[in-house]
PDB file of C-alpha atoms in Angstrom:
ATOM      1  CA  MET A 236       0.000   0.000   0.000  1.00  0.00           C
ATOM      2  CA  ILE A 237       2.826   2.422   0.903  1.00  0.00           C
ATOM      3  CA  ILE A 238       6.430   2.337  -0.280  1.00  0.00           C
ATOM      4  CA  ALA A 239       9.037   4.827   0.959  1.00  0.00           C
ATOM      5  CA  ASP A 240      12.255   4.433  -1.012  1.00  0.00           C
ATOM      6  CA  HIS A 241      15.399   6.194   0.259  1.00  0.00           C
ATOM      7  CA  ILE A 242      13.580   9.375   1.297  1.00  0.00           C
ATOM      8  CA  CYS A 243      15.552  12.305   2.731  1.00  0.00           C
ATOM      9  CA  LYS A 244      14.603  15.754   3.980  1.00  0.00           C
ATOM     10  CA  HIS A 245      16.963  18.681   4.484  1.00  0.00           C
ATOM     11  CA  PHE A 246      16.057  21.904   6.305  1.00  0.00           C
ATOM     12  CA  ASN A 247      18.581  24.708   5.742  1.00  0.00           C
ATOM     13  CA  GLY A 248      21.345  22.206   5.139  1.00  0.00           C
ATOM     14  CA  ILE A 249      20.416  20.013   8.127  1.00  0.00           C
ATOM     15  CA  GLU A 250      19.375  16.412   7.436  1.00  0.00           C
ATOM     16  CA  ALA A 251      16.143  15.849   9.370  1.00  0.00           C
ATOM     17  CA  VAL A 252      15.444  12.523   7.653  1.00  0.00           C
ATOM     18  CA  LYS A 253      18.292  10.417   6.282  1.00  0.00           C
ATOM     19  CA  ASP A 254      17.799   7.714   3.665  1.00  0.00           C
ATOM     20  CA  VAL A 255      14.643   6.186   5.152  1.00  0.00           C
ATOM     21  CA  SER A 256      12.989   3.225   3.433  1.00  0.00           C
ATOM     22  CA  PHE A 257      10.029   1.059   4.473  1.00  0.00           C
ATOM     23  CA  ARG A 258       6.971  -0.727   3.136  1.00  0.00           C
ATOM     24  CA  VAL A 259       3.511  -0.834   4.686  1.00  0.00           C
ATOM     25  CA  GLY A 260       1.248  -3.656   3.560  1.00  0.00           C
ATOM     26  CA  GLU A 261      -2.465  -3.215   2.947  1.00  0.00           C
ATOM     27  CA  GLY A 262      -4.370  -3.377   6.245  1.00  0.00           C
ATOM     28  CA  GLU A 263      -1.155  -3.146   8.281  1.00  0.00           C
ATOM     29  CA  THR A 264      -0.406  -0.680  11.093  1.00  0.00           C
ATOM     30  CA  MET A 265       3.153   0.595  10.977  1.00  0.00           C
ATOM     31  CA  VAL A 266       4.546   2.641  13.866  1.00  0.00           C
ATOM     32  CA  LEU A 267       7.233   5.311  13.565  1.00  0.00           C
ATOM     33  CA  LEU A 268       8.669   5.238  17.090  1.00  0.00           C
ATOM     34  CA  GLY A 269      11.259   7.501  18.685  1.00  0.00           C
ATOM     35  CA  THR A 270      12.045  10.531  20.804  1.00  0.00           C
ATOM     36  CA  SER A 271      11.168  14.139  19.919  1.00  0.00           C
ATOM     37  CA  GLY A 272      13.294  15.428  17.066  1.00  0.00           C
ATOM     38  CA  CYS A 273      14.203  12.009  15.647  1.00  0.00           C
ATOM     39  CA  GLY A 274      12.466  12.684  12.307  1.00  0.00           C
ATOM     40  CA  LYS A 275       9.349  10.556  12.718  1.00  0.00           C
ATOM     41  CA  THR A 276       6.784  13.354  12.220  1.00  0.00           C
ATOM     42  CA  THR A 277       8.701  14.773   9.256  1.00  0.00           C
ATOM     43  CA  THR A 278       8.676  11.280   7.726  1.00  0.00           C
ATOM     44  CA  LEU A 279       4.917  10.961   8.292  1.00  0.00           C
ATOM     45  CA  LYS A 280       4.150  14.365   6.750  1.00  0.00           C
ATOM     46  CA  MET A 281       6.058  13.459   3.604  1.00  0.00           C
ATOM     47  CA  LEU A 282       3.492  10.692   3.015  1.00  0.00           C
ATOM     48  CA  ASN A 283       0.707  13.217   2.356  1.00  0.00           C
ATOM     49  CA  ARG A 284       2.997  15.971   1.040  1.00  0.00           C
ATOM     50  CA  LEU A 285       2.521  18.329   3.959  1.00  0.00           C
ATOM     51  CA  ILE A 286       6.313  18.266   3.698  1.00  0.00           C
ATOM     52  CA  GLU A 287       8.023  17.626   0.362  1.00  0.00           C
ATOM     53  CA  PRO A 288      10.992  15.226   0.428  1.00  0.00           C
ATOM     54  CA  THR A 289      14.365  16.523  -0.685  1.00  0.00           C
ATOM     55  CA  SER A 290      15.038  13.224  -2.428  1.00  0.00           C
ATOM     56  CA  GLY A 291      13.669   9.707  -2.677  1.00  0.00           C
ATOM     57  CA  ARG A 292      10.393   8.261  -3.868  1.00  0.00           C
ATOM     58  CA  ILE A 293       7.063   7.574  -2.167  1.00  0.00           C
ATOM     59  CA  GLU A 294       4.329   5.420  -3.671  1.00  0.00           C
ATOM     60  CA  ILE A 295       0.812   4.967  -2.309  1.00  0.00           C
ATOM     61  CA  ARG A 296      -1.469   2.413  -3.980  1.00  0.00           C
ATOM     62  CA  GLY A 297       1.058   2.042  -6.792  1.00  0.00           C
ATOM     63  CA  LYS A 298       1.210   5.756  -7.655  1.00  0.00           C
ATOM     64  CA  ASN A 299       4.155   8.108  -7.245  1.00  0.00           C
ATOM     65  CA  ILE A 300       2.671  10.789  -4.966  1.00  0.00           C
ATOM     66  CA  SER A 301       4.978  13.494  -6.383  1.00  0.00           C
ATOM     67  CA  GLU A 302       2.953  13.253  -9.599  1.00  0.00           C
ATOM     68  CA  GLU A 303      -0.393  13.760  -7.860  1.00  0.00           C
ATOM     69  CA  ASN A 304      -2.180  16.967  -6.956  1.00  0.00           C
ATOM     70  CA  PRO A 305      -1.447  17.473  -3.204  1.00  0.00           C
ATOM     71  CA  GLU A 306      -5.032  18.524  -2.383  1.00  0.00           C
ATOM     72  CA  VAL A 307      -6.526  15.514  -4.177  1.00  0.00           C
ATOM     73  CA  LEU A 308      -3.960  13.232  -2.503  1.00  0.00           C
ATOM     74  CA  ARG A 309      -4.854  14.513   0.982  1.00  0.00           C
ATOM     75  CA  ARG A 310      -8.569  13.963   0.447  1.00  0.00           C
ATOM     76  CA  SER A 311      -7.809  10.248   0.000  1.00  0.00           C
ATOM     77  CA  ILE A 312      -5.701  10.030   3.180  1.00  0.00           C
ATOM     78  CA  GLY A 313      -7.087  10.456   6.700  1.00  0.00           C
ATOM     79  CA  TYR A 314      -4.888  12.557   8.983  1.00  0.00           C
ATOM     80  CA  VAL A 315      -5.037  13.104  12.752  1.00  0.00           C
ATOM     81  CA  SER A 316      -2.514  15.266  14.622  1.00  0.00           C
ATOM     82  CA  GLN A 317      -1.754  15.649  18.324  1.00  0.00           C
ATOM     83  CA  SER A 318      -3.281  19.145  18.304  1.00  0.00           C
ATOM     84  CA  ASN A 319      -6.441  17.660  16.619  1.00  0.00           C
ATOM     85  CA  GLY A 320      -6.565  20.490  14.031  1.00  0.00           C
ATOM     86  CA  LEU A 321     -10.287  21.167  14.491  1.00  0.00           C
ATOM     87  CA  PHE A 322     -11.625  24.470  13.204  1.00  0.00           C
ATOM     88  CA  PRO A 323     -12.720  26.373  16.358  1.00  0.00           C
ATOM     89  CA  HIS A 324     -15.433  28.368  14.530  1.00  0.00           C
ATOM     90  CA  TYR A 325     -17.024  25.205  13.065  1.00  0.00           C
ATOM     91  CA  THR A 326     -19.410  22.975  14.992  1.00  0.00           C
ATOM     92  CA  VAL A 327     -18.552  19.310  15.494  1.00  0.00           C
ATOM     93  CA  ALA A 328     -20.799  18.381  12.556  1.00  0.00           C
ATOM     94  CA  GLU A 329     -19.228  21.042  10.328  1.00  0.00           C
ATOM     95  CA  ASN A 330     -15.722  19.880  11.230  1.00  0.00           C
ATOM     96  CA  ILE A 331     -16.534  16.269  10.387  1.00  0.00           C
ATOM     97  CA  ALA A 332     -18.207  17.302   7.111  1.00  0.00           C
ATOM     98  CA  VAL A 333     -15.189  19.164   5.647  1.00  0.00           C
ATOM     99  CA  VAL A 334     -13.905  16.405   3.336  1.00  0.00           C
ATOM    100  CA  PRO A 335     -17.338  14.976   2.351  1.00  0.00           C
ATOM    101  CA  LYS A 336     -18.388  18.478   1.241  1.00  0.00           C
ATOM    102  CA  LEU A 337     -15.248  18.780  -0.887  1.00  0.00           C
ATOM    103  CA  LEU A 338     -16.231  15.428  -2.414  1.00  0.00           C
ATOM    104  CA  ASN A 339     -19.779  16.738  -3.048  1.00  0.00           C
ATOM    105  CA  TRP A 340     -21.557  14.201  -0.863  1.00  0.00           C
ATOM    106  CA  PRO A 341     -25.328  14.680  -0.420  1.00  0.00           C
ATOM    107  CA  ALA A 342     -26.202  16.309   2.924  1.00  0.00           C
ATOM    108  CA  ASN A 343     -28.227  13.266   4.040  1.00  0.00           C
ATOM    109  CA  ASP A 344     -25.247  10.960   3.512  1.00  0.00           C
ATOM    110  CA  ILE A 345     -22.974  13.277   5.492  1.00  0.00           C
ATOM    111  CA  GLY A 346     -25.464  13.340   8.368  1.00  0.00           C
ATOM    112  CA  THR A 347     -25.904   9.557   8.402  1.00  0.00           C
ATOM    113  CA  HIS A 348     -22.163   8.873   8.416  1.00  0.00           C
ATOM    114  CA  THR A 349     -21.555  11.544  11.062  1.00  0.00           C
ATOM    115  CA  ASP A 350     -24.157  10.036  13.394  1.00  0.00           C
ATOM    116  CA  ARG A 351     -22.687   6.547  12.915  1.00  0.00           C
ATOM    117  CA  LEU A 352     -19.129   7.617  13.710  1.00  0.00           C
ATOM    118  CA  LEU A 353     -20.155   9.681  16.738  1.00  0.00           C
ATOM    119  CA  GLU A 354     -21.991   6.665  18.114  1.00  0.00           C
ATOM    120  CA  GLN A 355     -19.010   4.369  17.510  1.00  0.00           C
ATOM    121  CA  LEU A 356     -16.696   6.884  19.195  1.00  0.00           C
ATOM    122  CA  LYS A 357     -19.085   7.115  22.165  1.00  0.00           C
ATOM    123  CA  LEU A 358     -20.013  10.768  21.656  1.00  0.00           C
ATOM    124  CA  PRO A 359     -23.665  11.805  22.249  1.00  0.00           C
ATOM    125  CA  SER A 360     -25.503  12.952  19.103  1.00  0.00           C
ATOM    126  CA  HIS A 361     -26.169  16.422  20.583  1.00  0.00           C
ATOM    127  CA  PHE A 362     -22.424  17.107  20.381  1.00  0.00           C
ATOM    128  CA  LYS A 363     -22.954  17.773  16.663  1.00  0.00           C
ATOM    129  CA  ASN A 364     -24.027  21.322  17.405  1.00  0.00           C
ATOM    130  CA  GLN A 365     -21.277  22.123  19.882  1.00  0.00           C
ATOM    131  CA  TYR A 366     -17.960  23.810  19.151  1.00  0.00           C
ATOM    132  CA  PRO A 367     -14.527  22.294  19.851  1.00  0.00           C
ATOM    133  CA  GLY A 368     -13.887  24.734  22.697  1.00  0.00           C
ATOM    134  CA  GLU A 369     -16.898  23.311  24.543  1.00  0.00           C
ATOM    135  CA  LEU A 370     -15.443  19.779  24.542  1.00  0.00           C
ATOM    136  CA  SER A 371     -12.794  18.073  26.648  1.00  0.00           C
ATOM    137  CA  GLY A 372      -9.449  17.122  25.124  1.00  0.00           C
ATOM    138  CA  GLY A 373     -10.490  13.492  24.746  1.00  0.00           C
ATOM    139  CA  GLN A 374     -13.774  14.460  23.103  1.00  0.00           C
ATOM    140  CA  GLN A 375     -11.991  16.783  20.680  1.00  0.00           C
ATOM    141  CA  GLN A 376      -9.634  13.995  19.669  1.00  0.00           C
ATOM    142  CA  ARG A 377     -12.564  11.643  19.050  1.00  0.00           C
ATOM    143  CA  VAL A 378     -14.076  14.287  16.737  1.00  0.00           C
ATOM    144  CA  ALA A 379     -10.740  14.582  14.907  1.00  0.00           C
ATOM    145  CA  ILE A 380     -10.713  10.803  14.416  1.00  0.00           C
ATOM    146  CA  ALA A 381     -14.290  10.912  13.075  1.00  0.00           C
ATOM    147  CA  ARG A 382     -13.295  13.645  10.624  1.00  0.00           C
ATOM    148  CA  ALA A 383     -10.345  11.575   9.389  1.00  0.00           C
ATOM    149  CA  LEU A 384     -12.485   8.450   8.904  1.00  0.00           C
ATOM    150  CA  ILE A 385     -15.779   9.749   7.492  1.00  0.00           C
ATOM    151  CA  ALA A 386     -14.739   9.617   3.827  1.00  0.00           C
ATOM    152  CA  ASP A 387     -13.475   6.024   4.342  1.00  0.00           C
ATOM    153  CA  PRO A 388      -9.888   6.654   3.164  1.00  0.00           C
ATOM    154  CA  PRO A 389      -7.769   3.534   2.601  1.00  0.00           C
ATOM    155  CA  VAL A 390      -4.791   5.151   4.374  1.00  0.00           C
ATOM    156  CA  LEU A 391      -4.767   6.809   7.796  1.00  0.00           C
ATOM    157  CA  LEU A 392      -1.862   8.877   9.171  1.00  0.00           C
ATOM    158  CA  LEU A 393      -1.768   9.459  12.934  1.00  0.00           C
ATOM    159  CA  ASP A 394       0.728  11.945  14.403  1.00  0.00           C
ATOM    160  CA  GLU A 395       0.872  11.385  18.187  1.00  0.00           C
ATOM    161  CA  PRO A 396      -2.962  11.324  18.186  1.00  0.00           C
ATOM    162  CA  PHE A 397      -3.210  10.466  21.894  1.00  0.00           C
ATOM    163  CA  GLY A 398      -0.078  12.248  23.130  1.00  0.00           C
ATOM    164  CA  ALA A 399      -1.750  15.401  24.484  1.00  0.00           C
ATOM    165  CA  LEU A 400      -4.225  13.463  26.629  1.00  0.00           C
ATOM    166  CA  ASP A 401      -3.829  12.461  30.266  1.00  0.00           C
ATOM    167  CA  PRO A 402      -2.972   8.761  30.789  1.00  0.00           C
ATOM    168  CA  ILE A 403      -6.489   7.623  31.717  1.00  0.00           C
ATOM    169  CA  THR A 404      -8.174   9.481  28.848  1.00  0.00           C
ATOM    170  CA  ARG A 405      -5.443   8.335  26.455  1.00  0.00           C
ATOM    171  CA  ALA A 406      -6.002   4.676  27.341  1.00  0.00           C
ATOM    172  CA  SER A 407      -9.784   5.057  26.914  1.00  0.00           C
ATOM    173  CA  VAL A 408      -9.607   6.848  23.532  1.00  0.00           C
ATOM    174  CA  ARG A 409      -6.965   4.410  22.271  1.00  0.00           C
ATOM    175  CA  LYS A 410      -9.108   1.404  23.257  1.00  0.00           C
ATOM    176  CA  ASP A 411     -12.206   2.800  21.527  1.00  0.00           C
ATOM    177  CA  PHE A 412     -10.112   3.685  18.487  1.00  0.00           C
ATOM    178  CA  ARG A 413      -8.733   0.149  18.139  1.00  0.00           C
ATOM    179  CA  GLU A 414     -12.269  -1.297  18.302  1.00  0.00           C
ATOM    180  CA  LEU A 415     -13.731   0.933  15.566  1.00  0.00           C
ATOM    181  CA  PRO A 416     -15.386  -1.053  12.751  1.00  0.00           C
ATOM    182  CA  ALA A 417     -14.273   1.719  10.360  1.00  0.00           C
ATOM    183  CA  LEU A 418     -10.634   0.713  10.922  1.00  0.00           C
ATOM    184  CA  ARG A 419     -11.036  -2.718   9.378  1.00  0.00           C
ATOM    185  CA  LYS A 420      -8.705  -3.105   6.399  1.00  0.00           C
ATOM    186  CA  LYS A 421      -7.266   0.393   6.917  1.00  0.00           C
ATOM    187  CA  THR A 422      -3.562   0.908   6.296  1.00  0.00           C
ATOM    188  CA  ILE A 423      -2.262   3.012   9.192  1.00  0.00           C
ATOM    189  CA  VAL A 424       0.989   4.828   9.904  1.00  0.00           C
ATOM    190  CA  LEU A 425       1.224   5.939  13.538  1.00  0.00           C
ATOM    191  CA  VAL A 426       3.820   8.281  15.062  1.00  0.00           C
ATOM    192  CA  THR A 427       4.473   7.886  18.792  1.00  0.00           C
ATOM    193  CA  HIS A 428       7.190   8.106  21.431  1.00  0.00           C
ATOM    194  CA  ASP A 429       5.314   5.609  23.630  1.00  0.00           C
ATOM    195  CA  VAL A 430       6.717   2.061  23.511  1.00  0.00           C
ATOM    196  CA  GLN A 431       3.616   0.488  25.059  1.00  0.00           C
ATOM    197  CA  GLU A 432       1.405   2.217  22.480  1.00  0.00           C
ATOM    198  CA  ALA A 433       3.691   1.015  19.680  1.00  0.00           C
ATOM    199  CA  LEU A 434       3.623  -2.580  20.925  1.00  0.00           C
ATOM    200  CA  GLU A 435      -0.165  -2.536  21.382  1.00  0.00           C
ATOM    201  CA  MET A 436      -1.028  -1.039  18.006  1.00  0.00           C
ATOM    202  CA  GLY A 437       1.736  -1.869  15.559  1.00  0.00           C
ATOM    203  CA  ASN A 438       2.165  -4.874  13.265  1.00  0.00           C
ATOM    204  CA  HIS A 439       5.456  -3.343  12.156  1.00  0.00           C
ATOM    205  CA  ILE A 440       7.644  -0.853  14.058  1.00  0.00           C
ATOM    206  CA  CYS A 441      10.367   1.471  12.770  1.00  0.00           C
ATOM    207  CA  LEU A 442      12.474   2.821  15.642  1.00  0.00           C
ATOM    208  CA  MET A 443      14.099   6.101  14.587  1.00  0.00           C
ATOM    209  CA  ASP A 444      16.998   8.095  15.977  1.00  0.00           C
ATOM    210  CA  ASN A 445      18.717  11.164  14.594  1.00  0.00           C
ATOM    211  CA  GLY A 446      16.763  11.049  11.320  1.00  0.00           C
ATOM    212  CA  SER A 447      17.418   7.382  10.521  1.00  0.00           C
ATOM    213  CA  ILE A 448      15.685   4.057  11.125  1.00  0.00           C
ATOM    214  CA  VAL A 449      17.808   2.162  13.642  1.00  0.00           C
ATOM    215  CA  GLN A 450      15.750  -1.028  13.507  1.00  0.00           C
ATOM    216  CA  GLN A 451      12.488  -2.083  11.940  1.00  0.00           C
ATOM    217  CA  GLY A 452      10.476  -5.260  12.208  1.00  0.00           C
ATOM    218  CA  LYS A 453       7.678  -6.922  14.151  1.00  0.00           C
ATOM    219  CA  PRO A 454       7.232  -5.869  17.807  1.00  0.00           C
ATOM    220  CA  GLY A 455       8.897  -9.092  18.964  1.00  0.00           C
ATOM    221  CA  ASP A 456      11.982  -8.337  16.876  1.00  0.00           C
ATOM    222  CA  LEU A 457      12.635  -5.085  18.731  1.00  0.00           C
ATOM    223  CA  LEU A 458      11.702  -6.568  22.101  1.00  0.00           C
ATOM    224  CA  TYR A 459      13.732  -9.766  21.942  1.00  0.00           C
ATOM    225  CA  ARG A 460      16.281  -9.183  19.170  1.00  0.00           C
ATOM    226  CA  PRO A 461      17.494  -5.563  19.459  1.00  0.00           C
ATOM    227  CA  VAL A 462      20.238  -4.814  16.940  1.00  0.00           C
ATOM    228  CA  ASN A 463      22.238  -2.557  19.284  1.00  0.00           C
ATOM    229  CA  GLU A 464      22.358  -0.976  22.729  1.00  0.00           C
ATOM    230  CA  PHE A 465      20.265   2.032  21.672  1.00  0.00           C
ATOM    231  CA  VAL A 466      17.297  -0.197  20.754  1.00  0.00           C
ATOM    232  CA  HIS A 467      17.706  -2.292  23.899  1.00  0.00           C
ATOM    233  CA  ALA A 468      17.867   0.804  26.115  1.00  0.00           C
ATOM    234  CA  PHE A 469      14.995   2.659  24.425  1.00  0.00           C
ATOM    235  CA  ILE A 470      12.573  -0.262  24.574  1.00  0.00           C
ATOM    236  CA  GLY A 471      13.740  -1.613  27.930  1.00  0.00           C
ATOM    237  CA  ARG A 472      13.780   1.693  29.788  1.00  0.00           C
ATOM    238  CA  GLN A 473      10.143   2.493  28.947  1.00  0.00           C
ATOM    239  CA  LEU A 474       8.948  -1.015  29.720  1.00  0.00           C
ATOM    240  CA  ASP A 475      10.782  -0.927  33.068  1.00  0.00           C
ATOM    241  CA  ASP A 476       9.048   2.379  33.874  1.00  0.00           C
ATOM    242  CA  ILE A 477       5.660   0.866  33.003  1.00  0.00           C
ATOM    243  CA  SER A 478       6.365  -2.187  35.195  1.00  0.00           C
ATOM    244  CA  ARG A 479       7.313   0.006  38.153  1.00  0.00           C
ATOM    245  CA  ILE A 480       4.097   2.011  37.816  1.00  0.00           C
ATOM    246  CA  TYR A 481       2.001  -1.175  37.799  1.00  0.00           C
ATOM    247  CA  GLU A 482       3.910  -2.534  40.814  1.00  0.00           C
ATOM    248  CA  ARG A 483       3.355   0.703  42.712  1.00  0.00           C
ATOM    249  CA  LEU A 484      -0.359   0.726  41.928  1.00  0.00           C
ATOM    250  CA  SER A 485      -0.680  -2.928  42.995  1.00  0.00           C
ATOM    251  CA  ALA A 486       1.049  -2.176  46.288  1.00  0.00           C
ATOM    252  CA  GLN A 487      -1.354   0.713  46.962  1.00  0.00           C
ATOM    253  CA  GLU A 488      -4.313  -1.615  46.434  1.00  0.00           C
TER     254      GLU A 488
END
């Protein structure tokens, strides 16, 4: 579904992404994992041409995306960012309807699909007439997910979609997201710094550092067969922190 072939990105002479290559199969969830500044978000944004690569080639569904109109390309790719990107002066319904209106959907179809997604994301129907500023952070992110999914794009790009939420809300939104019927057969690329999130959601993980992929493979490959000390330390340190939190909570109970 997605092929990235030796892609690079330079900003003012600085290499933000260095010779990155990967393949994402149809219906697969691939995770770009790493610390802030490692190049994972820049890599993601090159997939829908929010950022143009300096060199390399990207194909989606067999087409070279550099030959496609960027606006048309983005309408066929769902995108959710950490900041949710909702228009504050639009209601929830108007935010969700942005892409369907560009695609000239009938109003009745937009309404039906909006109601279905709100129900699946556990948002009351009366939220349609509210504005983003009247919602909690978790509710806003659910609306952003609905907006990304309503046109049923085959590809979904997620840039730290749960990162701005508190741990309890993040776990709840992530669980509901994973259970969405609309995600069946979707090809997903997820950016995160959270190892547990990567292991829970990814079929394939690319661990990045300093603009390059250090190791990629199935979750078990990174967990049990790290290629170097950086991979071992990055994965192990976060998992140790998670274990200590669970142990502390168990002791309090």
